[in-house]
Short mmCIF file of C-alpha atoms in Angstrom, two decimals:
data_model
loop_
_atom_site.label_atom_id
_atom_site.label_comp_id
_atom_site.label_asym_id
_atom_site.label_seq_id
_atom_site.Cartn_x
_atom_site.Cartn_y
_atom_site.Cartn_z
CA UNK R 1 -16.32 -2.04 21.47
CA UNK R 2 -16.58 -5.38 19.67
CA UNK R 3 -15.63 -4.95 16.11
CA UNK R 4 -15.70 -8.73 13.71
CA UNK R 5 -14.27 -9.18 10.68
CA UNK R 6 -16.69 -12.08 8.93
CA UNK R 7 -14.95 -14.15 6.87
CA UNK R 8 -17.02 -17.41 6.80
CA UNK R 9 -20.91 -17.75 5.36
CA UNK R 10 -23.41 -15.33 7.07
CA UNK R 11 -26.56 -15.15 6.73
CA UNK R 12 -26.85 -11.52 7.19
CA UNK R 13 -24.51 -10.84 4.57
CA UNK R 14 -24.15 -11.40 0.74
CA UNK R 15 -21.79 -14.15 -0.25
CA UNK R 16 -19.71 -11.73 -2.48
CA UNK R 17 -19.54 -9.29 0.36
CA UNK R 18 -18.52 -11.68 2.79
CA UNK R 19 -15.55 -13.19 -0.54
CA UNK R 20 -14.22 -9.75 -0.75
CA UNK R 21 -13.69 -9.29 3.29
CA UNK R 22 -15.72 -6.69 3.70
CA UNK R 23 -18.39 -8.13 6.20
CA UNK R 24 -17.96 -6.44 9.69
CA UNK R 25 -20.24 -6.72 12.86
CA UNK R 26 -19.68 -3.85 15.36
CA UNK R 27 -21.41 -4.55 18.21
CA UNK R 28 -24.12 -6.91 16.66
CA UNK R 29 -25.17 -4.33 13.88
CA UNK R 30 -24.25 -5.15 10.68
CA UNK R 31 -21.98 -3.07 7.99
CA UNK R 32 -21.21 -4.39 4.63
CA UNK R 33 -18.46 -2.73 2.00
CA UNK R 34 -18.95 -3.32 -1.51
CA UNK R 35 -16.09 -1.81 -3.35
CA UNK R 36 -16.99 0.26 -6.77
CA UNK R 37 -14.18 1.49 -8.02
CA UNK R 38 -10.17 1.66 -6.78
CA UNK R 39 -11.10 4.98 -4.55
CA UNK R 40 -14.79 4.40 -3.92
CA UNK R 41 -17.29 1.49 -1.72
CA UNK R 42 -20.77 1.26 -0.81
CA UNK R 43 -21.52 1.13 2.72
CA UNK R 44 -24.64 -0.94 3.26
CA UNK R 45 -25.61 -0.94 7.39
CA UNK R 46 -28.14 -1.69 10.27
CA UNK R 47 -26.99 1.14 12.70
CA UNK R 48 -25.33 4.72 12.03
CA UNK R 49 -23.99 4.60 15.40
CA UNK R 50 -20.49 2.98 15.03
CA UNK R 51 -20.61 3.93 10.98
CA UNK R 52 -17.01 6.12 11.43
CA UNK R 53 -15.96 3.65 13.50
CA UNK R 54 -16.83 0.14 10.86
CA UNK R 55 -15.08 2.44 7.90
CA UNK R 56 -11.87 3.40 9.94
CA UNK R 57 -11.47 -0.73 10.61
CA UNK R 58 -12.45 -1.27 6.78
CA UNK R 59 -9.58 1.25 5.97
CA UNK R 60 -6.57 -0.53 7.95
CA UNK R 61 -7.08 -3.09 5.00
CA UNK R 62 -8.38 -1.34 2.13
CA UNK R 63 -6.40 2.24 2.66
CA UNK R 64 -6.56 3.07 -1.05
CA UNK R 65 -10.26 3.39 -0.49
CA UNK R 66 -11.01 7.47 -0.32
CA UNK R 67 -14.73 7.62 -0.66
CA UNK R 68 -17.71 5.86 1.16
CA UNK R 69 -20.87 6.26 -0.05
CA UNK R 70 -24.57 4.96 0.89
CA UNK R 71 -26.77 2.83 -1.21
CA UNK R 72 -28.39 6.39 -2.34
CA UNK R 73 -24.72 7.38 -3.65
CA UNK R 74 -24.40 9.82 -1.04
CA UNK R 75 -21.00 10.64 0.71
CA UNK R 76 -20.68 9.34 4.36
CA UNK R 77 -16.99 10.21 4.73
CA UNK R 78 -13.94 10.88 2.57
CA UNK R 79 -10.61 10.78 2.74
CA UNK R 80 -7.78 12.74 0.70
CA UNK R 81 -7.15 10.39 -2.33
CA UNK R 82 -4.33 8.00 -3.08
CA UNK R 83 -1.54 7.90 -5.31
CA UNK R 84 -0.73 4.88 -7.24
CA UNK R 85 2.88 4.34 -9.16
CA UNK R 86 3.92 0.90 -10.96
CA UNK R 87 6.47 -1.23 -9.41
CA UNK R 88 7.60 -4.83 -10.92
CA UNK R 89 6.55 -7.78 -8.38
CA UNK R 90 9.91 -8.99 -8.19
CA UNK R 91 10.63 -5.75 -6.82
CA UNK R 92 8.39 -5.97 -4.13
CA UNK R 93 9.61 -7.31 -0.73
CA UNK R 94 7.18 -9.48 1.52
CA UNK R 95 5.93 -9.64 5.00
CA UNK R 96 4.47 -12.33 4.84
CA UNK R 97 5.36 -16.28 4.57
CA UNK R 98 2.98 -18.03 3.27
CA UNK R 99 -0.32 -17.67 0.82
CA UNK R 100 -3.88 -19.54 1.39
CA UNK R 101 -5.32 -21.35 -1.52
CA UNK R 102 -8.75 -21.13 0.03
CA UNK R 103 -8.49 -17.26 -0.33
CA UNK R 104 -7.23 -17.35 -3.73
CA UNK R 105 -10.30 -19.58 -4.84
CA UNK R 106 -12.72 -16.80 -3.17
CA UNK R 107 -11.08 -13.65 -4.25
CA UNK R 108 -10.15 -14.88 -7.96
CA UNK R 109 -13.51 -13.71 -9.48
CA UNK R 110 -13.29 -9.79 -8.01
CA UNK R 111 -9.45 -8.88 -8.12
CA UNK R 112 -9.93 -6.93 -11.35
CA UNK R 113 -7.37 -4.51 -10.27
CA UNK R 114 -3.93 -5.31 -7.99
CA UNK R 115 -3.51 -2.57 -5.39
CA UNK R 116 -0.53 -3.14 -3.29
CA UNK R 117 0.35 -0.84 -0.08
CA UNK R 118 3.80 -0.49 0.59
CA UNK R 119 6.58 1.12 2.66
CA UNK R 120 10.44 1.73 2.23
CA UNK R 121 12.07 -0.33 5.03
CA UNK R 122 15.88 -0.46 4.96
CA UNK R 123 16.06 0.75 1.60
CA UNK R 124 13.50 -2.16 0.46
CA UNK R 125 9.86 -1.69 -0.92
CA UNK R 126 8.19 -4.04 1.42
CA UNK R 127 3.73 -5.04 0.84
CA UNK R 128 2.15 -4.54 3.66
CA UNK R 129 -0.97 -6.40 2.51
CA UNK R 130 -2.34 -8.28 -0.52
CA UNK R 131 0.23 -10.77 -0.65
CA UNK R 132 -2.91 -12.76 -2.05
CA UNK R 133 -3.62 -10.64 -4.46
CA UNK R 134 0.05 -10.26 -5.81
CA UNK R 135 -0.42 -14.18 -5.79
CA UNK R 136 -2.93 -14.20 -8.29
CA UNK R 137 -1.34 -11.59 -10.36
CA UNK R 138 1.83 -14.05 -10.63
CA UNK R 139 -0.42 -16.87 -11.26
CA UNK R 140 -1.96 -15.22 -14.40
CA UNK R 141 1.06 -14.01 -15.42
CA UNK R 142 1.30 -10.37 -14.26
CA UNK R 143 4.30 -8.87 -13.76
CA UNK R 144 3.81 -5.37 -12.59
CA UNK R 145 1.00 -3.78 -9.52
CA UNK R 146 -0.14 -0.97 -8.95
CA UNK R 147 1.53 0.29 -5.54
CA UNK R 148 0.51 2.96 -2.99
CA UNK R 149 2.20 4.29 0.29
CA UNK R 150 0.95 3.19 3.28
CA UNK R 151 2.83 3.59 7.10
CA UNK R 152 4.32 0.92 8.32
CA UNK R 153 3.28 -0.78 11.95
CA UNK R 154 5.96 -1.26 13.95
CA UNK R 155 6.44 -4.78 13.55
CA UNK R 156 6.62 -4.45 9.36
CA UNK R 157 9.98 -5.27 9.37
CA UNK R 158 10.17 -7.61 12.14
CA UNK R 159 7.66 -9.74 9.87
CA UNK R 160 10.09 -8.83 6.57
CA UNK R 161 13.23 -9.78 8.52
CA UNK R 162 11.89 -13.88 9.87
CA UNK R 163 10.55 -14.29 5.65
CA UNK R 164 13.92 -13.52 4.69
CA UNK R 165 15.41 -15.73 7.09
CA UNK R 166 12.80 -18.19 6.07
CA UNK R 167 14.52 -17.69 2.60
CA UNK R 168 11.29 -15.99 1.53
CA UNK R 169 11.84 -12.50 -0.33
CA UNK R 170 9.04 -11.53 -2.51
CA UNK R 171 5.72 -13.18 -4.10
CA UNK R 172 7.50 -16.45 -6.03
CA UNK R 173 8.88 -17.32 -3.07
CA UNK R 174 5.57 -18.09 -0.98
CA UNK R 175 4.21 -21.42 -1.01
CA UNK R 176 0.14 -22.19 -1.21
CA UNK R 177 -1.26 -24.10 1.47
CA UNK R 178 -4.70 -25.37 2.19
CA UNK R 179 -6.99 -23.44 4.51
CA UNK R 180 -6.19 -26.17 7.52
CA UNK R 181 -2.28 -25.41 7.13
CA UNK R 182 -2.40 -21.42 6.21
CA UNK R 183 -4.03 -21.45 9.39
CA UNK R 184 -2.25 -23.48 11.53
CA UNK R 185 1.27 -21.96 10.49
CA UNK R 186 -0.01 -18.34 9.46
CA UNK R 187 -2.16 -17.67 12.22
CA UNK R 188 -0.11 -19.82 14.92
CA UNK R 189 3.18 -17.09 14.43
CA UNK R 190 1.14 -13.86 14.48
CA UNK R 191 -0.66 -15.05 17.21
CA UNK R 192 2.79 -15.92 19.01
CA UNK R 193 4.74 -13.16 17.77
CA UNK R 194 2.35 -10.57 19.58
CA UNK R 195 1.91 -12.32 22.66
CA UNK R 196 5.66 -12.27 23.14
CA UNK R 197 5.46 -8.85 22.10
CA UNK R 198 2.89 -8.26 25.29
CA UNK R 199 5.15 -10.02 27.63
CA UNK R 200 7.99 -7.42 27.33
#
């Protein structure tokens, strides 16, 4: 099974949907997430068929969404809710080096709300995602999230360990950079990092 995350223009899906990442292709029929509230999104799509399988990928990025519901409001599927505590950004360890500028101009207009999952690693509160949204919260001035549990992959703290020895701890620490460069340097160590992973 083919499943695509669409993250550049589409004509197939609405520009907002595609801004807010939540544009997926599952074997060439179309499923689009529009997110309503911090536990509920809209599920627009082409095909049923792969429906459990579009929201389970939607989930392993947005896993504070509980509730999917079709353009009718109707439930599709549902999920035991979240719970969300306050932690100060400085607070927050990363897992990530680096933040794309490109992605803060698209998601700037639609982060209303900054819903961070994290783990305890080593004692340490580490994000798991939304280092771009934690971004923008520093940028405006924010200085507290709101945080939710998530577990860990197994390479979490591999990723937490080579910031730190990058000297890169939490949010003020990581640089922008342009699309070209975020994706050169970003994409160029995961991409590395699990291929040396398949080789042992």
């Amino acid at each position: 099974m083919k499943i695509e995350r669409i993250e550049e223009y589409d004509e197939r899906f609405e520009k907002d949907i595609i801004d807010q990442h939540g544009a997926y292709v599952i074997n060439d029929e179309t499923y689009a997430f529009q997110v309503l509230d911090r536990d509920t999104c809209r599920v627009t799509f082409s095909n049923r068929n792969d429906l459990n399988e579009a929201i389970e990928e939607y989930r392993f990025f947005g896993g504070h969404i509980s509730c999917f519901v079709d353009q009718n409001g109707k439930i599709l599927k549902e999920y035991d809710k979240v719970s969300f505590f306050d932690m100060k950004l400085e607070d927050i360890y990363v897992s990530q080096f680096y933040v794309s500028e490109e992605k803060i101009k698209r998601l700037l207009p639609y982060v209303n709300e900054f819903l961070i999952p994290v783990a305890k690693i080593d004692g340490k509160m580490v994000s798991l995602d939304g280092h771009t949204r934690m971004k923008i919260a520093q940028l405006k001035g924010i200085s507290h999230v709101n945080c939710y549990y998530e577990e860990a992959g197994d390479y979490a703290k591999d990723f937490m360990e080579e910031a730190q020895q990058r000297g890169i701890f939490h949010v003020y620490d990581m640089p922008l950079l342009s699309k070209e460069e975020y994706e050169e340097k970003w994409h160029r160590f995961c991409d590395d990092f699990f291929e040396q992973r398949k080789a042992l």
